[in-house]
PDB file of C-alpha atoms in Angstrom:
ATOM      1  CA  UNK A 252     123.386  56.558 128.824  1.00 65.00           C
ATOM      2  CA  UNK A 253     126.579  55.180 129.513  1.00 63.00           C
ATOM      3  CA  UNK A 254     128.173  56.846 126.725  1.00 67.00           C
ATOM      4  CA  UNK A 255     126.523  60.431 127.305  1.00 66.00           C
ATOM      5  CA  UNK A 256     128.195  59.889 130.705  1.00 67.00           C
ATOM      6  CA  UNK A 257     131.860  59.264 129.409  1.00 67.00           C
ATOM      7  CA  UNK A 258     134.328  62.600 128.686  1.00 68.00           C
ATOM      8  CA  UNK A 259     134.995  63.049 125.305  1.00 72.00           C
ATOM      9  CA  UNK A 260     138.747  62.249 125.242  1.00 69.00           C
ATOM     10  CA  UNK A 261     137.094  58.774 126.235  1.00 72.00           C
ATOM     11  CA  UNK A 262     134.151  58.667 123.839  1.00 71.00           C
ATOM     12  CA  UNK A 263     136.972  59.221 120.992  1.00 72.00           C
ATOM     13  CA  UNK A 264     139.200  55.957 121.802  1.00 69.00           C
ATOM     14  CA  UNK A 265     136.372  53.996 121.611  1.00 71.00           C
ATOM     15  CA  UNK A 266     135.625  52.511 118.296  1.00 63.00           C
ATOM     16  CA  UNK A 267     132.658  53.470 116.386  1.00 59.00           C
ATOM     17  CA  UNK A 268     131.961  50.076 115.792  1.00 55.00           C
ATOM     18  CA  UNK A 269     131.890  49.290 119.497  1.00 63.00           C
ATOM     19  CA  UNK A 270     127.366  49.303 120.164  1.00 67.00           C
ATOM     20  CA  UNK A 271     126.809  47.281 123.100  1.00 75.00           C
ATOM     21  CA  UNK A 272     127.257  48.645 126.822  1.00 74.00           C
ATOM     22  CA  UNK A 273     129.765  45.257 127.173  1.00 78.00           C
ATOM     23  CA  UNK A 274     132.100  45.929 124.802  1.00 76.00           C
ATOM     24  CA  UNK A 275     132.502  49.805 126.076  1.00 74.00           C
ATOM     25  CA  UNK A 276     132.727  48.308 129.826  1.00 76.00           C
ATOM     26  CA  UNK A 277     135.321  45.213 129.136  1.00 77.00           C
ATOM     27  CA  UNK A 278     137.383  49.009 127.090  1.00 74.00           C
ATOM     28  CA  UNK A 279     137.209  50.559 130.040  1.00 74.00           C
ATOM     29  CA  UNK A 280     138.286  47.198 132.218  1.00 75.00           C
ATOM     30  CA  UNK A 281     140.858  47.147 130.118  1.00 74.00           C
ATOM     31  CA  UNK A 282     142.084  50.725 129.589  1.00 72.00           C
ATOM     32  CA  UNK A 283     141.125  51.979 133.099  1.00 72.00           C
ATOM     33  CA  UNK A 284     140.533  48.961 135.470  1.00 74.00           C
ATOM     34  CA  UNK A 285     144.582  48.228 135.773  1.00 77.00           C
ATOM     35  CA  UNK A 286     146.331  49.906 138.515  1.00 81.00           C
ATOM     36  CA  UNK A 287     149.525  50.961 136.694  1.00 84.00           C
ATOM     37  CA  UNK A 288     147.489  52.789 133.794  1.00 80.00           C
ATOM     38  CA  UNK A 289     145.720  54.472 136.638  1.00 81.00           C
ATOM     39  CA  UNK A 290     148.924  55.234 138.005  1.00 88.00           C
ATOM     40  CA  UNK A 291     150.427  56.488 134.825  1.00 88.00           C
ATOM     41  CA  UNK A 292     147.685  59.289 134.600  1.00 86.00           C
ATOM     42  CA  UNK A 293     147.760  60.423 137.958  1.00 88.00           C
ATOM     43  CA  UNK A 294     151.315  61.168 137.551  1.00 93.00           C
ATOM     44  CA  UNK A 295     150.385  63.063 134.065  1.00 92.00           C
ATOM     45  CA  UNK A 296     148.691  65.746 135.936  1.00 91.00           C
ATOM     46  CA  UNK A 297     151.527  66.970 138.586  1.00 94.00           C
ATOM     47  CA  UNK A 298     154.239  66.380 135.889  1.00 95.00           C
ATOM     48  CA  UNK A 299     152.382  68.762 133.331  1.00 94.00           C
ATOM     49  CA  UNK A 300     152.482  71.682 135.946  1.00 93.00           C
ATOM     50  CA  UNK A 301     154.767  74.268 134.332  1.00 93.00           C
ATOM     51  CA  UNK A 302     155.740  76.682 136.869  1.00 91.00           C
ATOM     52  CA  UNK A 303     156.828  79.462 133.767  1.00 91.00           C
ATOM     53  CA  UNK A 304     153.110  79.083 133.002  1.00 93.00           C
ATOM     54  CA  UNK A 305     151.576  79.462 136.190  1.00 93.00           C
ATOM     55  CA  UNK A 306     153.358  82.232 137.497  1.00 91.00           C
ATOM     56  CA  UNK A 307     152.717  82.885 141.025  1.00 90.00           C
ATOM     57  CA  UNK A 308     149.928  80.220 141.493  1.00 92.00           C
ATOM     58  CA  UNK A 309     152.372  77.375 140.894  1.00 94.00           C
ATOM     59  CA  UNK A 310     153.624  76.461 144.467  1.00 94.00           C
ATOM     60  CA  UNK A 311     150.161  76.048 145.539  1.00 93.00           C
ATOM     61  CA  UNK A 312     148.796  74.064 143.252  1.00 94.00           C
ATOM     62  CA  UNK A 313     152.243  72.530 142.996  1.00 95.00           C
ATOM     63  CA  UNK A 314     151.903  71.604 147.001  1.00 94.00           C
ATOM     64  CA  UNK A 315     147.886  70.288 146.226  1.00 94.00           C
ATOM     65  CA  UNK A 316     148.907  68.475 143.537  1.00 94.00           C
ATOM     66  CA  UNK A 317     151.605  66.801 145.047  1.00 95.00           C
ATOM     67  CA  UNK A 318     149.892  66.187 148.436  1.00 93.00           C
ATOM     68  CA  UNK A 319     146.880  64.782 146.324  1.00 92.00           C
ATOM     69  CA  UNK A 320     148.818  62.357 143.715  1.00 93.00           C
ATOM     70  CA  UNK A 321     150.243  60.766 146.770  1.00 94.00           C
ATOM     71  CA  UNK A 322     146.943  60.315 147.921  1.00 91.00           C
ATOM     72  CA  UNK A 323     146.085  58.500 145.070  1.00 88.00           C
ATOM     73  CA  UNK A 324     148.872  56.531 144.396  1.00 90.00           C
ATOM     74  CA  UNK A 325     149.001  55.173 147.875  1.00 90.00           C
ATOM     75  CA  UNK A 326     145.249  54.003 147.839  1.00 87.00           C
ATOM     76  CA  UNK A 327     145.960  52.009 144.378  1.00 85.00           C
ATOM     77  CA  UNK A 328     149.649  50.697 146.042  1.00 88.00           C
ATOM     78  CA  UNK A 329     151.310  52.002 142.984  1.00 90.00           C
ATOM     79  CA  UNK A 330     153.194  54.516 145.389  1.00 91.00           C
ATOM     80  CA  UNK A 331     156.615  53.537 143.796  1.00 91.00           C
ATOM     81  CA  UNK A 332     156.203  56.052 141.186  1.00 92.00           C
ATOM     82  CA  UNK A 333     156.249  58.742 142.712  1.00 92.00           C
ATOM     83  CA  UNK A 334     158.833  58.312 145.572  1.00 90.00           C
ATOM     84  CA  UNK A 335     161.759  57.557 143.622  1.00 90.00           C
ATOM     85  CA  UNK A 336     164.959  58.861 143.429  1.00 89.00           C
ATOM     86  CA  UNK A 337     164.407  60.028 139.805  1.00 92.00           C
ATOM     87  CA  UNK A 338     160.848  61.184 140.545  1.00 94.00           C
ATOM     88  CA  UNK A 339     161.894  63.605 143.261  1.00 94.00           C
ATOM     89  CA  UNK A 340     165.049  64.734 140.969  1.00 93.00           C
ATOM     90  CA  UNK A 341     162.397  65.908 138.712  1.00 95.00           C
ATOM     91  CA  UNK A 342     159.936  67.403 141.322  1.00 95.00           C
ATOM     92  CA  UNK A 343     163.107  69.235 142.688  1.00 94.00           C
ATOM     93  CA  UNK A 344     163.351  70.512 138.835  1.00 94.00           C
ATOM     94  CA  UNK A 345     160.004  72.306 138.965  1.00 95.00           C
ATOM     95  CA  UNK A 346     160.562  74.169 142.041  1.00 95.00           C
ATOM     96  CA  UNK A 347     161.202  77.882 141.441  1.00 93.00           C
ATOM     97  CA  UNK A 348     164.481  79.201 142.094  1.00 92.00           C
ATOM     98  CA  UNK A 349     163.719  80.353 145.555  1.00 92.00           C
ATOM     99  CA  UNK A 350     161.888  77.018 146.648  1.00 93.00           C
ATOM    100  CA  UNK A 351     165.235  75.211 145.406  1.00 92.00           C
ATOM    101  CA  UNK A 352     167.057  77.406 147.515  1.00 93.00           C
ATOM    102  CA  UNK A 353     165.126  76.722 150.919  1.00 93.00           C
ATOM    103  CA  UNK A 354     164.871  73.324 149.933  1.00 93.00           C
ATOM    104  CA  UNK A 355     168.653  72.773 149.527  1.00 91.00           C
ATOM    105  CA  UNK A 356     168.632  74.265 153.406  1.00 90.00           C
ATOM    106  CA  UNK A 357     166.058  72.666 154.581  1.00 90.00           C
ATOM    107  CA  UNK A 358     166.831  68.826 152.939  1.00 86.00           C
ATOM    108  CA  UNK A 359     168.728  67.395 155.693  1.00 82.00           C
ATOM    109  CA  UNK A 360     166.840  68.647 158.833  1.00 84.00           C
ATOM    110  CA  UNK A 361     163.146  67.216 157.874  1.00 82.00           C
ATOM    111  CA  UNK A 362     161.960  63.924 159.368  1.00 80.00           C
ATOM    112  CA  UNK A 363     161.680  60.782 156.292  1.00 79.00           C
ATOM    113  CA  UNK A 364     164.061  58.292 155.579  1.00 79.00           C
ATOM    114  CA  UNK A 365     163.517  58.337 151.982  1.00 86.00           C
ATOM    115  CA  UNK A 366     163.993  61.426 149.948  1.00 89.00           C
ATOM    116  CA  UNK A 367     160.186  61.902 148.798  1.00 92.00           C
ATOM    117  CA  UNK A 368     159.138  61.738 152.469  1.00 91.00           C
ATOM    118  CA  UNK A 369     161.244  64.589 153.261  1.00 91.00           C
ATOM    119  CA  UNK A 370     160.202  66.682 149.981  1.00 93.00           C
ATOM    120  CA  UNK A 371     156.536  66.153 151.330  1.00 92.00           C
ATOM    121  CA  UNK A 372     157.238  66.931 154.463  1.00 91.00           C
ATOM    122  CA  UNK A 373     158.650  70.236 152.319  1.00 93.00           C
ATOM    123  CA  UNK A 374     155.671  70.687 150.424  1.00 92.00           C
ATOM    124  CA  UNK A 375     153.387  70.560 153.567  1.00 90.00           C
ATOM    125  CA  UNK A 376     155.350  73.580 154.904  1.00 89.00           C
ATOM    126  CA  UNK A 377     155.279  75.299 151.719  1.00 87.00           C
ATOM    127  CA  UNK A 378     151.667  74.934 151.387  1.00 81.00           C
ATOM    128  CA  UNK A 379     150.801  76.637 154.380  1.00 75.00           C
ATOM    129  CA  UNK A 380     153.241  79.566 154.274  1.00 68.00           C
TER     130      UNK A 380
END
């Protein structure tokens, strides 16, 4: 049962040899059960999104994403990797052309100390326009 309930891309890292519902749990403890691994693939999923591939979709599930990973990250404390310096350089990246622009006028005037805080803040705005 356990197995049937695993995804695939799962299933396939575990070793054939692996039988007993222990061994696939302590893989999992070990794999999935440490906070910066977690961390690691919650940032996967926002820095995949390719804004050439999703067109005119992209700032809103750009905004989700975002608002959502930092979600996540904050409930596991790993919130470091997405609020630094080089993080946000490479959010700022994505943006389309005209997002860059209103961010460039926007960047001083929002509320946050920190950088990230005020590309949230952003993002928020963004998402409901």
């Amino acid at each position: 049962m356990l197995c049937q309930a695993l995804p695939k891309q799962i299933l396939d890292n575990i070793s054939t040899l692996t039988n007993s519902a222990d061994e696939i749990w302590n893989y999992l403890d070990e794999k999935y059960g440490r906070s910066e691994v977690v961390a690691r693939e919650i940032m996967t999923e926002l820095m995949s999104l390719d804004p050439k591939r999703l067109g005119s979709r992209f700032m809103g599930r750009f905004c989700t994403t975002l608002l959502d990973t930092h979600s996540l990250l904050q409930s596991i404390n790993e919130e470091d990797w997405l609020v630094s310096n080089r993080t946000v350089a490479e959010l700022e990246g994505k943006l389309p052309r005209e997002e860059k622009l209103e961010w460039a006028r926007q960047c001083n005037t929002l509320p946050g100390v920190i950088k990230f805080e005020r590309f949230k803040e952003f993002m928020q705005q963004r998402k409901t326009v």
